[in-house]
Amino acid sequence: MKNLSPAELKAYDGSDPEKPIYVAVRGSIYDVTTGKSFYGPGGAYAVFAGKDASRALAKMSKDESDVVPDLDGLTDKELGVLADWEKKFQAKYPVVGTVTYN
């Protein structure tokens, strides 16, 4: 398991074909390399790669400004959507570490 800062996580955004692609949800880092057609460069969800996409997933948004870990102000419905996404990630992709914010 790895502990990566947000800056270190950015290195796993799919731009380097030698590295896996990571997406974090609520601080847990998932290896989404098997979903490279979605999360890799040019993919529908490439904006999430190398970042904690919690807020964007909760809001069902692909707006760059929403691709942050901040959950402040989200509605109960949005938090429920995030929980559903988290279950999908847990079922489909291995957790490889945690994002450290210090």
CSV table of C-alpha atoms in Angstrom, one decimal:
chain,number,residue,atom,x,y,z
A,1,MET,CA,0.0,0.0,0.0
A,2,LYS,CA,1.2,3.5,-0.9
A,3,ASN,CA,0.6,6.8,0.8
A,4,LEU,CA,0.7,9.5,-1.9
A,5,SER,CA,0.3,13.2,-1.6
A,6,PRO,CA,-2.1,14.8,-4.1
A,7,ALA,CA,1.0,16.0,-6.1
A,8,GLU,CA,2.4,12.5,-6.2
A,9,LEU,CA,-1.0,11.1,-7.2
A,10,LYS,CA,-1.0,13.4,-10.2
A,11,ALA,CA,1.9,11.3,-11.7
A,12,TYR,CA,-0.6,8.4,-12.2
A,13,ASP,CA,-2.9,10.3,-14.6
A,14,GLY,CA,-2.3,8.0,-17.6
A,15,SER,CA,0.1,10.3,-19.4
A,16,ASP,CA,3.0,7.9,-18.8
A,17,PRO,CA,2.2,4.5,-20.4
A,18,GLU,CA,4.8,2.9,-18.0
A,19,LYS,CA,2.8,3.8,-14.9
A,20,PRO,CA,-0.6,2.6,-13.7
A,21,ILE,CA,-3.6,4.9,-13.7
A,22,TYR,CA,-5.0,5.8,-10.3
A,23,VAL,CA,-8.2,7.5,-9.2
A,24,ALA,CA,-8.9,8.3,-5.5
A,25,VAL,CA,-12.3,8.2,-3.9
A,26,ARG,CA,-12.6,9.5,-0.3
A,27,GLY,CA,-8.9,9.3,0.0
A,28,SER,CA,-8.6,5.6,-1.1
A,29,ILE,CA,-6.5,5.2,-4.2
A,30,TYR,CA,-7.8,2.7,-6.8
A,31,ASP,CA,-5.7,1.2,-9.6
A,32,VAL,CA,-8.1,1.8,-12.6
A,33,THR,CA,-5.6,0.8,-15.2
A,34,THR,CA,-7.9,-2.0,-16.4
A,35,GLY,CA,-10.4,0.8,-17.2
A,36,LYS,CA,-7.8,2.7,-19.3
A,37,SER,CA,-10.3,3.3,-22.1
A,38,PHE,CA,-12.3,5.3,-19.6
A,39,TYR,CA,-9.6,6.9,-17.4
A,40,GLY,CA,-6.7,7.1,-19.8
A,41,PRO,CA,-5.9,10.1,-22.1
A,42,GLY,CA,-8.9,10.8,-24.3
A,43,GLY,CA,-11.2,8.6,-22.2
A,44,ALA,CA,-14.6,9.8,-21.0
A,45,TYR,CA,-13.4,10.0,-17.4
A,46,ALA,CA,-9.8,11.0,-18.0
A,47,VAL,CA,-10.4,14.2,-15.9
A,48,PHE,CA,-10.5,12.0,-12.8
A,49,ALA,CA,-7.2,10.2,-13.4
A,50,GLY,CA,-4.4,11.1,-11.0
A,51,LYS,CA,-6.8,12.9,-8.6
A,52,ASP,CA,-9.2,12.4,-5.8
A,53,ALA,CA,-12.5,12.7,-7.7
A,54,SER,CA,-14.9,12.4,-4.7
A,55,ARG,CA,-16.8,15.7,-5.2
A,56,ALA,CA,-17.1,15.3,-9.0
A,57,LEU,CA,-18.4,11.7,-8.6
A,58,ALA,CA,-20.9,12.9,-6.0
A,59,LYS,CA,-22.1,15.7,-8.3
A,60,MET,CA,-22.0,13.5,-11.4
A,61,SER,CA,-19.7,16.2,-12.8
A,62,LYS,CA,-16.8,16.2,-15.2
A,63,ASP,CA,-16.0,19.8,-14.5
A,64,GLU,CA,-12.3,20.2,-13.6
A,65,SER,CA,-13.2,22.5,-10.7
A,66,ASP,CA,-15.3,19.7,-9.1
A,67,VAL,CA,-12.5,17.1,-9.3
A,68,VAL,CA,-11.4,17.6,-5.7
A,69,PRO,CA,-11.7,15.7,-2.4
A,70,ASP,CA,-13.8,18.5,-0.7
A,71,LEU,CA,-17.2,17.2,0.3
A,72,ASP,CA,-18.4,20.3,2.1
A,73,GLY,CA,-21.9,21.5,1.2
A,74,LEU,CA,-22.9,18.3,-0.6
A,75,THR,CA,-26.5,17.2,-0.2
A,76,ASP,CA,-27.5,13.9,1.3
A,77,LYS,CA,-28.5,12.8,-2.2
A,78,GLU,CA,-25.0,13.7,-3.6
A,79,LEU,CA,-23.3,11.8,-0.7
A,80,GLY,CA,-25.5,8.8,-1.6
A,81,VAL,CA,-24.4,9.0,-5.2
A,82,LEU,CA,-20.8,9.1,-4.0
A,83,ALA,CA,-21.4,6.0,-1.8
A,84,ASP,CA,-22.7,4.2,-4.9
A,85,TRP,CA,-19.6,5.2,-6.9
A,86,GLU,CA,-17.4,4.1,-4.0
A,87,LYS,CA,-19.1,0.6,-4.0
A,88,LYS,CA,-18.5,0.3,-7.8
A,89,PHE,CA,-14.8,1.2,-7.4
A,90,GLN,CA,-14.4,-1.3,-4.5
A,91,ALA,CA,-16.0,-4.1,-6.5
A,92,LYS,CA,-14.1,-3.4,-9.7
A,93,TYR,CA,-10.6,-2.0,-8.8
A,94,PRO,CA,-7.9,-2.9,-6.3
A,95,VAL,CA,-7.1,-0.3,-3.6
A,96,VAL,CA,-3.4,0.5,-3.8
A,97,GLY,CA,-3.0,3.2,-1.2
A,98,THR,CA,-4.3,6.3,0.5
A,99,VAL,CA,-4.0,10.0,-0.3
A,100,THR,CA,-2.2,11.9,2.5
A,101,TYR,CA,-3.2,15.5,3.1
A,102,ASN,CA,-0.7,17.3,5.4
